Coordinates of C-alpha atoms in Angstrom, one line a residue:
Chain F
X3 CA -52.9 -1.6 -78.5
X4 CA -55.3 -3.5 -76.4
X5 CA -58.7 -2.0 -76.2
X6 CA -61.4 -2.7 -73.7
X7 CA -64.5 -0.7 -74.1
X8 CA -67.5 -0.4 -71.8
X9 CA -70.9 0.7 -73.0
X10 CA -71.4 3.6 -70.6
X11 CA -69.2 5.8 -68.5
X12 CA -72.0 7.0 -66.3
X13 CA -75.4 5.4 -65.5
X14 CA -78.2 6.4 -63.2
X15 CA -80.9 3.8 -62.5
X16 CA -83.7 3.4 -60.1
X17 CA -84.0 0.7 -57.4
X18 CA -85.6 -2.4 -58.9
X19 CA -84.6 -1.7 -62.5
X20 CA -82.7 -4.3 -64.6
X21 CA -79.3 -3.0 -65.6
X22 CA -77.1 -4.2 -68.4
X23 CA -73.4 -3.3 -68.5
X24 CA -71.6 -4.3 -71.7
X25 CA -67.9 -4.9 -72.3
X26 CA -66.1 -5.5 -75.5
X27 CA -62.4 -6.4 -76.0
X28 CA -60.5 -6.5 -79.3
X29 CA -57.4 -8.6 -78.3
X30 CA -58.8 -12.1 -78.7
X31 CA -58.4 -12.6 -75.0
X32 CA -59.9 -15.8 -73.6
X33 CA -60.5 -14.4 -70.1
X34 CA -62.9 -11.6 -69.3
X35 CA -63.7 -10.2 -65.8
X36 CA -66.1 -7.9 -64.0
X37 CA -65.0 -6.1 -60.9
X38 CA -66.5 -3.4 -58.7
X39 CA -64.3 -0.8 -57.1
X40 CA -65.3 0.8 -53.8
X41 CA -63.2 3.2 -51.7
X42 CA -61.0 1.3 -49.2
X43 CA -61.9 -2.0 -50.7
X44 CA -59.9 -2.1 -53.9
X45 CA -61.2 -4.2 -56.8
X46 CA -63.5 -7.1 -56.0
X47 CA -64.2 -9.8 -58.5
X48 CA -67.9 -10.3 -59.3
X49 CA -67.6 -12.9 -62.1
X50 CA -65.2 -14.0 -64.7
X51 CA -65.4 -16.1 -67.9
X52 CA -62.6 -18.1 -69.6
X53 CA -64.6 -19.1 -72.7
X54 CA -67.8 -18.5 -74.5
X55 CA -70.8 -19.5 -72.4
X56 CA -68.5 -20.3 -69.5
X57 CA -68.7 -18.3 -66.2
X58 CA -67.2 -18.6 -62.8
X59 CA -68.3 -16.8 -59.6
X60 CA -65.9 -14.4 -58.1
X61 CA -65.9 -13.1 -54.5
X62 CA -69.1 -11.1 -54.6
X63 CA -71.6 -12.6 -57.2
X64 CA -74.8 -12.1 -55.2
X65 CA -77.2 -9.8 -57.0
X66 CA -75.4 -10.1 -60.3
X67 CA -75.4 -12.4 -63.4
X68 CA -73.3 -12.5 -66.5
X69 CA -73.5 -13.5 -70.1
X70 CA -70.8 -14.4 -72.6
X71 CA -72.3 -15.3 -76.0
X72 CA -69.3 -14.2 -78.0
X73 CA -65.6 -14.3 -77.2
X74 CA -65.2 -10.5 -77.4
X75 CA -68.2 -9.5 -75.4
X76 CA -69.0 -10.0 -71.7
X77 CA -72.1 -8.5 -70.1
X78 CA -72.9 -7.9 -66.5
X79 CA -76.6 -7.9 -65.4
X80 CA -78.1 -6.5 -62.3
X81 CA -81.5 -8.2 -62.2
X82 CA -83.0 -5.8 -59.7
X83 CA -80.7 -2.9 -58.9
X84 CA -80.3 -1.9 -55.3
X85 CA -78.7 1.2 -53.7
X86 CA -75.8 -0.9 -52.4
X87 CA -74.9 -1.7 -56.0
X88 CA -73.9 1.9 -56.5
X89 CA -70.3 1.6 -57.5
X90 CA -67.6 1.8 -60.2
X91 CA -67.8 -1.2 -62.4
X92 CA -64.6 -2.3 -64.3
X93 CA -64.3 -4.8 -67.0
X94 CA -61.0 -6.5 -67.8
X95 CA -59.6 -9.1 -70.2
X96 CA -56.5 -11.3 -70.4
X97 CA -55.0 -14.3 -72.0
X98 CA -55.3 -17.7 -70.4
X99 CA -52.3 -18.7 -68.2
X100 CA -50.1 -21.5 -69.5
X101 CA -50.1 -20.2 -73.1
X102 CA -46.8 -18.3 -72.7
X103 CA -48.6 -15.0 -73.2
X104 CA -48.6 -12.1 -70.7
X105 CA -50.9 -12.6 -67.8
X106 CA -51.7 -9.0 -67.0
X107 CA -55.3 -7.9 -67.3
X108 CA -56.3 -5.0 -69.4
X109 CA -59.1 -2.8 -68.1
X110 CA -61.8 -0.7 -69.6
X111 CA -62.4 2.9 -68.4
X112 CA -65.2 1.9 -66.0
X113 CA -68.9 2.6 -65.6
X114 CA -69.9 4.7 -62.6
X115 CA -73.4 3.3 -61.7
X116 CA -75.6 5.2 -59.3
X117 CA -78.8 3.5 -58.1
X118 CA -81.3 5.9 -56.5
Chain W
X4 CA -60.2 -11.3 -44.6
X5 CA -58.0 -9.5 -47.1
X6 CA -55.4 -11.7 -48.7
X7 CA -53.6 -8.7 -50.2
X8 CA -53.0 -5.7 -48.0
X9 CA -51.7 -2.2 -48.7
X10 CA -51.6 -0.7 -45.3
X11 CA -50.9 2.9 -46.4
X12 CA -54.0 4.4 -47.9
X13 CA -52.0 7.4 -49.0
X14 CA -48.4 8.6 -49.5
X15 CA -46.9 12.0 -50.4
X16 CA -43.5 12.4 -51.9
X17 CA -41.5 15.4 -53.2
X18 CA -40.8 15.4 -56.9
X19 CA -37.4 13.8 -57.7
X20 CA -37.4 11.7 -54.6
X21 CA -38.1 8.0 -54.3
X22 CA -41.6 6.7 -53.8
X23 CA -41.9 3.3 -52.0
X24 CA -45.3 1.6 -52.0
X25 CA -45.7 -1.5 -50.0
X26 CA -47.9 -4.6 -50.3
X27 CA -48.3 -7.7 -48.0
X28 CA -50.0 -10.9 -48.8
X29 CA -51.1 -13.9 -46.7
X30 CA -51.6 -16.7 -49.2
X31 CA -48.3 -18.6 -49.6
X32 CA -49.7 -20.1 -52.9
X33 CA -49.4 -16.7 -54.6
X34 CA -46.7 -16.8 -57.2
X35 CA -47.2 -14.0 -59.6
X36 CA -47.6 -10.3 -58.6
X37 CA -48.5 -7.2 -60.5
X38 CA -48.8 -3.5 -59.9
X39 CA -51.4 -1.3 -61.6
X40 CA -51.7 2.4 -61.7
X41 CA -55.1 4.1 -61.8
X42 CA -55.9 7.7 -62.6
X43 CA -59.4 9.1 -61.7
X44 CA -62.1 8.3 -64.2
X45 CA -59.9 5.7 -65.9
X46 CA -59.4 2.0 -65.6
X47 CA -56.3 0.6 -64.0
X48 CA -53.3 0.2 -66.3
X49 CA -50.6 -2.4 -65.9
X50 CA -47.3 -1.2 -64.6
X51 CA -44.9 -4.0 -63.8
X52 CA -45.0 -7.7 -62.7
X53 CA -42.8 -10.2 -60.9
X54 CA -42.8 -13.9 -60.7
X55 CA -42.0 -15.7 -57.5
X56 CA -38.8 -17.2 -59.0
X57 CA -37.4 -13.6 -59.0
X58 CA -36.8 -11.2 -56.2
X59 CA -36.5 -8.0 -58.3
X60 CA -37.8 -6.7 -61.6
X61 CA -37.0 -3.4 -63.2
X62 CA -38.6 -1.3 -65.9
X63 CA -37.3 2.2 -66.3
X64 CA -38.0 4.2 -63.2
X65 CA -40.1 1.4 -61.7
X66 CA -38.6 -1.5 -59.7
X67 CA -40.6 -4.2 -57.9
X68 CA -39.0 -6.2 -55.0
X69 CA -40.3 -9.4 -53.7
X70 CA -39.5 -10.9 -50.3
X71 CA -41.2 -14.3 -50.3
X72 CA -40.3 -15.3 -46.8
X73 CA -41.9 -12.1 -45.5
X74 CA -44.7 -12.3 -48.0
X75 CA -44.0 -8.7 -48.9
X76 CA -43.5 -6.8 -52.1
X77 CA -42.7 -3.2 -52.8
X78 CA -42.7 -0.8 -55.7
X79 CA -40.0 1.8 -56.0
X80 CA -40.4 4.8 -58.3
X81 CA -37.2 6.7 -58.9
X82 CA -37.3 9.6 -59.5
X83 CA -40.9 10.4 -58.7
X84 CA -42.7 12.8 -61.1
X85 CA -46.0 14.7 -60.7
X86 CA -47.5 12.5 -63.4
X87 CA -47.0 9.5 -61.1
X88 CA -49.7 10.8 -58.8
X89 CA -52.4 8.1 -59.0
X90 CA -53.8 5.2 -57.0
X91 CA -51.5 2.1 -57.1
X92 CA -52.9 -1.4 -56.7
X93 CA -51.0 -4.5 -55.9
X94 CA -52.4 -7.7 -57.2
X95 CA -51.5 -11.4 -56.7
X96 CA -52.4 -14.7 -58.3
X97 CA -51.6 -18.3 -57.7
X98 CA -50.6 -20.5 -60.6
X99 CA -53.2 -23.2 -60.0
X100 CA -56.2 -20.9 -59.9
X101 CA -54.6 -19.2 -62.8
X102 CA -56.7 -16.6 -64.3
X103 CA -57.8 -14.6 -61.3
X104 CA -55.9 -11.9 -59.4
X105 CA -56.7 -10.7 -55.9
X106 CA -56.3 -6.9 -55.6
X107 CA -55.2 -4.9 -52.6
X108 CA -57.2 -1.8 -51.6
X109 CA -54.8 0.6 -53.2
X110 CA -52.4 3.4 -52.1
X111 CA -52.9 7.0 -53.3
X112 CA -49.6 8.5 -54.3
X113 CA -49.2 12.3 -54.5
X114 CA -46.0 13.6 -56.0
X115 CA -45.6 17.2 -55.0
X116 CA -43.8 19.6 -57.4

């Protein structure tokens, strides 16, 4: 069974704090993703990574950065948290396309971040 | 501008009847589509997929239909069960961009006993 774990289920931070969200997957997936989910907007891609030390901006990268030092681990960093970053953050992983392996993404349980 | 649309925010269906969830897309380059189910306080879980070379894919009670000319897909759940109550997301990807999927806003399905 694929397992994607996220470091926290719930997090409360103050405006201006630096926030780290960690994600670990155990399926040897090449791809890892960070999304945020907001009501009525679905899942919006923040960043993704297709290899160690590689990263690509998604649709809403502003205010976020990422780090992928090991294949199984992908971190999302909020350099200076703001109230409009209050959201549900979801990590996902998948195989690379073109390898003949399933393309679907496997998601972690999410981190509900509140910035006050 | 949303490339993947799910125009019904919510849907209620009686247990045992058919649930039909709809999804429309605007990007003609999309060639692979998936449906995910999400329960509260959990991450989305993969349900079923379809490639653009097919117009139908079945897996048990779940069937996805793809109409490429209309840029429309639908998920049918027959028969619906109370445990199917969840938010359903449609997602689409184009082969060239590859690893990324664009998600719709979701439809909340309630199956009433």
